[in-house]
Structures are given as structure tokens and as C-alpha cells.
Amino acid sequence: MGDPAGVGPEIALKAVANPRIHEVCRPLLIGDAGVMETARGFAAADVRIRPVADVGAARFQTGTLDVLDLQNVDLKTLRLGQISAAAGDAA
């Protein structure tokens, strides 16, 4: 996912929203599912976020982004678009 306060979450959602993506790969994002849910609010991408605990649980379904959920971002303190040590650590 990269920096959770950056553009990575939005780019990932927009990529997975394209149904053709599943023709060329099996997308699995490694990061924080809560950040991805937040990004859904402004990314204009009709994608369901599906947290998984391990890669074997991923389903790779069209319209869904499986997220290997690290739960490593405090959404209460994350400031989108701002550089922070916490966001850097999460990246």
C-alpha cells in the first residue's frame, strides 16, 4: 500500500475497480484494511474491501480487494496528505 497517508490506497482501489485487472493478476494488498475503507470514501471506486489474516484466505473476486490486514495504522491520528513518522513506519 505504501504510505497510508499518500495516494497509494486510492490508486490501488481504482486499479482493482477495473474488472480487467483480474485477467492479468490476482490482486492482494498488504496494508491496513481500515485505511482502505477510508480511501473508498473518496476514491470513487466501487470496490469491496475484504480483510484476510493470511494469503490462503484471499478469494481474488472481481469487485473485491483482498487486504492482508496488518492493522498497523491508528486511524484516529492519521492525517491524509501529511508526512508523519507513523505513516512512514506503516509503509
JSON list of C-alpha atoms in Angstrom, two decimals:
[
{"chain": "A", "resi": 1, "resn": "MET", "atom": "CA", "xyz": [0.00, 0.00, 0.00]},
{"chain": "A", "resi": 2, "resn": "GLY", "atom": "CA", "xyz": [2.92, 2.33, 0.63]},
{"chain": "A", "resi": 3, "resn": "ASP", "atom": "CA", "xyz": [2.35, 5.43, 2.73]},
{"chain": "A", "resi": 4, "resn": "PRO", "atom": "CA", "xyz": [-1.18, 5.15, 4.17]},
{"chain": "A", "resi": 5, "resn": "ALA", "atom": "CA", "xyz": [-1.49, 8.95, 4.11]},
{"chain": "A", "resi": 6, "resn": "GLY", "atom": "CA", "xyz": [-0.45, 9.12, 0.45]},
{"chain": "A", "resi": 7, "resn": "VAL", "atom": "CA", "xyz": [-2.07, 8.26, -2.88]},
{"chain": "A", "resi": 8, "resn": "GLY", "atom": "CA", "xyz": [-1.29, 4.52, -2.81]},
{"chain": "A", "resi": 9, "resn": "PRO", "atom": "CA", "xyz": [-4.61, 3.41, -1.30]},
{"chain": "A", "resi": 10, "resn": "GLU", "atom": "CA", "xyz": [-6.60, 5.42, -3.86]},
{"chain": "A", "resi": 11, "resn": "ILE", "atom": "CA", "xyz": [-4.53, 4.13, -6.79]},
{"chain": "A", "resi": 12, "resn": "ALA", "atom": "CA", "xyz": [-4.92, 0.53, -5.61]},
{"chain": "A", "resi": 13, "resn": "LEU", "atom": "CA", "xyz": [-8.70, 0.90, -5.34]},
{"chain": "A", "resi": 14, "resn": "LYS", "atom": "CA", "xyz": [-9.01, 2.44, -8.78]},
{"chain": "A", "resi": 15, "resn": "ALA", "atom": "CA", "xyz": [-6.88, -0.33, -10.29]},
{"chain": "A", "resi": 16, "resn": "VAL", "atom": "CA", "xyz": [-8.96, -3.09, -8.70]},
{"chain": "A", "resi": 17, "resn": "ALA", "atom": "CA", "xyz": [-12.18, -1.36, -9.77]},
{"chain": "A", "resi": 18, "resn": "ASN", "atom": "CA", "xyz": [-11.23, -2.19, -13.37]},
{"chain": "A", "resi": 19, "resn": "PRO", "atom": "CA", "xyz": [-12.70, -5.67, -13.97]},
{"chain": "A", "resi": 20, "resn": "ARG", "atom": "CA", "xyz": [-9.90, -6.48, -16.43]},
{"chain": "A", "resi": 21, "resn": "ILE", "atom": "CA", "xyz": [-7.33, -6.41, -13.63]},
{"chain": "A", "resi": 22, "resn": "HIS", "atom": "CA", "xyz": [-8.29, -9.97, -12.70]},
{"chain": "A", "resi": 23, "resn": "GLU", "atom": "CA", "xyz": [-7.43, -11.10, -16.24]},
{"chain": "A", "resi": 24, "resn": "VAL", "atom": "CA", "xyz": [-3.77, -10.25, -15.67]},
{"chain": "A", "resi": 25, "resn": "CYS", "atom": "CA", "xyz": [-3.19, -10.74, -11.94]},
{"chain": "A", "resi": 26, "resn": "ARG", "atom": "CA", "xyz": [-4.63, -11.76, -8.59]},
{"chain": "A", "resi": 27, "resn": "PRO", "atom": "CA", "xyz": [-4.54, -8.53, -6.58]},
{"chain": "A", "resi": 28, "resn": "LEU", "atom": "CA", "xyz": [-3.74, -8.75, -2.87]},
{"chain": "A", "resi": 29, "resn": "LEU", "atom": "CA", "xyz": [-2.89, -5.60, -0.97]},
{"chain": "A", "resi": 30, "resn": "ILE", "atom": "CA", "xyz": [-0.65, -5.76, 2.08]},
{"chain": "A", "resi": 31, "resn": "GLY", "atom": "CA", "xyz": [-1.54, -2.98, 4.48]},
{"chain": "A", "resi": 32, "resn": "ASP", "atom": "CA", "xyz": [-4.28, -1.73, 6.75]},
{"chain": "A", "resi": 33, "resn": "ALA", "atom": "CA", "xyz": [-7.88, -2.57, 5.82]},
{"chain": "A", "resi": 34, "resn": "GLY", "atom": "CA", "xyz": [-9.18, 0.42, 7.80]},
{"chain": "A", "resi": 35, "resn": "VAL", "atom": "CA", "xyz": [-7.10, 2.78, 5.67]},
{"chain": "A", "resi": 36, "resn": "MET", "atom": "CA", "xyz": [-8.55, 1.16, 2.55]},
{"chain": "A", "resi": 37, "resn": "GLU", "atom": "CA", "xyz": [-12.10, 1.59, 3.86]},
{"chain": "A", "resi": 38, "resn": "THR", "atom": "CA", "xyz": [-11.35, 5.26, 4.46]},
{"chain": "A", "resi": 39, "resn": "ALA", "atom": "CA", "xyz": [-9.94, 5.62, 0.95]},
{"chain": "A", "resi": 40, "resn": "ARG", "atom": "CA", "xyz": [-13.10, 4.08, -0.50]},
{"chain": "A", "resi": 41, "resn": "GLY", "atom": "CA", "xyz": [-14.94, 7.16, 0.72]},
{"chain": "A", "resi": 42, "resn": "PHE", "atom": "CA", "xyz": [-13.14, 9.46, -1.70]},
{"chain": "A", "resi": 43, "resn": "ALA", "atom": "CA", "xyz": [-11.70, 7.20, -4.41]},
{"chain": "A", "resi": 44, "resn": "ALA", "atom": "CA", "xyz": [-14.93, 6.88, -6.40]},
{"chain": "A", "resi": 45, "resn": "ALA", "atom": "CA", "xyz": [-14.22, 3.17, -6.83]},
{"chain": "A", "resi": 46, "resn": "ASP", "atom": "CA", "xyz": [-16.95, 0.59, -6.36]},
{"chain": "A", "resi": 47, "resn": "VAL", "atom": "CA", "xyz": [-14.75, -1.98, -4.62]},
{"chain": "A", "resi": 48, "resn": "ARG", "atom": "CA", "xyz": [-15.47, -4.07, -1.54]},
{"chain": "A", "resi": 49, "resn": "ILE", "atom": "CA", "xyz": [-12.62, -4.31, 0.99]},
{"chain": "A", "resi": 50, "resn": "ARG", "atom": "CA", "xyz": [-12.14, -7.83, 2.33]},
{"chain": "A", "resi": 51, "resn": "PRO", "atom": "CA", "xyz": [-9.62, -8.17, 5.19]},
{"chain": "A", "resi": 52, "resn": "VAL", "atom": "CA", "xyz": [-7.80, -11.51, 5.33]},
{"chain": "A", "resi": 53, "resn": "ALA", "atom": "CA", "xyz": [-5.49, -12.89, 8.00]},
{"chain": "A", "resi": 54, "resn": "ASP", "atom": "CA", "xyz": [-3.34, -14.87, 5.56]},
{"chain": "A", "resi": 55, "resn": "VAL", "atom": "CA", "xyz": [-2.81, -15.14, 1.83]},
{"chain": "A", "resi": 56, "resn": "GLY", "atom": "CA", "xyz": [-4.54, -18.53, 1.70]},
{"chain": "A", "resi": 57, "resn": "ALA", "atom": "CA", "xyz": [-7.81, -16.87, 2.71]},
{"chain": "A", "resi": 58, "resn": "ALA", "atom": "CA", "xyz": [-7.83, -14.49, -0.28]},
{"chain": "A", "resi": 59, "resn": "ARG", "atom": "CA", "xyz": [-10.58, -15.13, -2.86]},
{"chain": "A", "resi": 60, "resn": "PHE", "atom": "CA", "xyz": [-9.47, -12.79, -5.67]},
{"chain": "A", "resi": 61, "resn": "GLN", "atom": "CA", "xyz": [-13.02, -11.92, -6.74]},
{"chain": "A", "resi": 62, "resn": "THR", "atom": "CA", "xyz": [-13.89, -9.19, -9.23]},
{"chain": "A", "resi": 63, "resn": "GLY", "atom": "CA", "xyz": [-15.04, -6.05, -7.41]},
{"chain": "A", "resi": 64, "resn": "THR", "atom": "CA", "xyz": [-13.29, -7.06, -4.19]},
{"chain": "A", "resi": 65, "resn": "LEU", "atom": "CA", "xyz": [-9.86, -6.15, -2.86]},
{"chain": "A", "resi": 66, "resn": "ASP", "atom": "CA", "xyz": [-8.43, -8.74, -0.50]},
{"chain": "A", "resi": 67, "resn": "VAL", "atom": "CA", "xyz": [-6.26, -6.96, 2.08]},
{"chain": "A", "resi": 68, "resn": "LEU", "atom": "CA", "xyz": [-3.70, -8.84, 4.14]},
{"chain": "A", "resi": 69, "resn": "ASP", "atom": "CA", "xyz": [-4.65, -6.72, 7.12]},
{"chain": "A", "resi": 70, "resn": "LEU", "atom": "CA", "xyz": [-1.65, -5.64, 9.19]},
{"chain": "A", "resi": 71, "resn": "GLN", "atom": "CA", "xyz": [-3.79, -3.41, 11.42]},
{"chain": "A", "resi": 72, "resn": "ASN", "atom": "CA", "xyz": [-0.79, -1.12, 11.79]},
{"chain": "A", "resi": 73, "resn": "VAL", "atom": "CA", "xyz": [-2.34, 2.33, 11.36]},
{"chain": "A", "resi": 74, "resn": "ASP", "atom": "CA", "xyz": [-4.11, 4.39, 14.02]},
{"chain": "A", "resi": 75, "resn": "LEU", "atom": "CA", "xyz": [-6.93, 5.97, 12.01]},
{"chain": "A", "resi": 76, "resn": "LYS", "atom": "CA", "xyz": [-7.59, 8.49, 14.79]},
{"chain": "A", "resi": 77, "resn": "THR", "atom": "CA", "xyz": [-4.17, 10.09, 14.34]},
{"chain": "A", "resi": 78, "resn": "LEU", "atom": "CA", "xyz": [-3.58, 9.53, 10.61]},
{"chain": "A", "resi": 79, "resn": "ARG", "atom": "CA", "xyz": [-3.63, 12.81, 8.67]},
{"chain": "A", "resi": 80, "resn": "LEU", "atom": "CA", "xyz": [-4.12, 12.23, 4.96]},
{"chain": "A", "resi": 81, "resn": "GLY", "atom": "CA", "xyz": [-1.69, 14.08, 2.73]},
{"chain": "A", "resi": 82, "resn": "GLN", "atom": "CA", "xyz": [0.72, 14.83, 5.57]},
{"chain": "A", "resi": 83, "resn": "ILE", "atom": "CA", "xyz": [4.14, 13.34, 6.18]},
{"chain": "A", "resi": 84, "resn": "SER", "atom": "CA", "xyz": [4.47, 11.59, 9.53]},
{"chain": "A", "resi": 85, "resn": "ALA", "atom": "CA", "xyz": [6.80, 9.10, 11.18]},
{"chain": "A", "resi": 86, "resn": "ALA", "atom": "CA", "xyz": [3.87, 6.80, 11.98]},
{"chain": "A", "resi": 87, "resn": "ALA", "atom": "CA", "xyz": [2.76, 6.68, 8.33]},
{"chain": "A", "resi": 88, "resn": "GLY", "atom": "CA", "xyz": [6.37, 6.07, 7.29]},
{"chain": "A", "resi": 89, "resn": "ASP", "atom": "CA", "xyz": [6.63, 3.17, 9.73]},
{"chain": "A", "resi": 90, "resn": "ALA", "atom": "CA", "xyz": [3.40, 1.69, 8.37]},
{"chain": "A", "resi": 91, "resn": "ALA", "atom": "CA", "xyz": [4.68, 1.95, 4.80]}
]
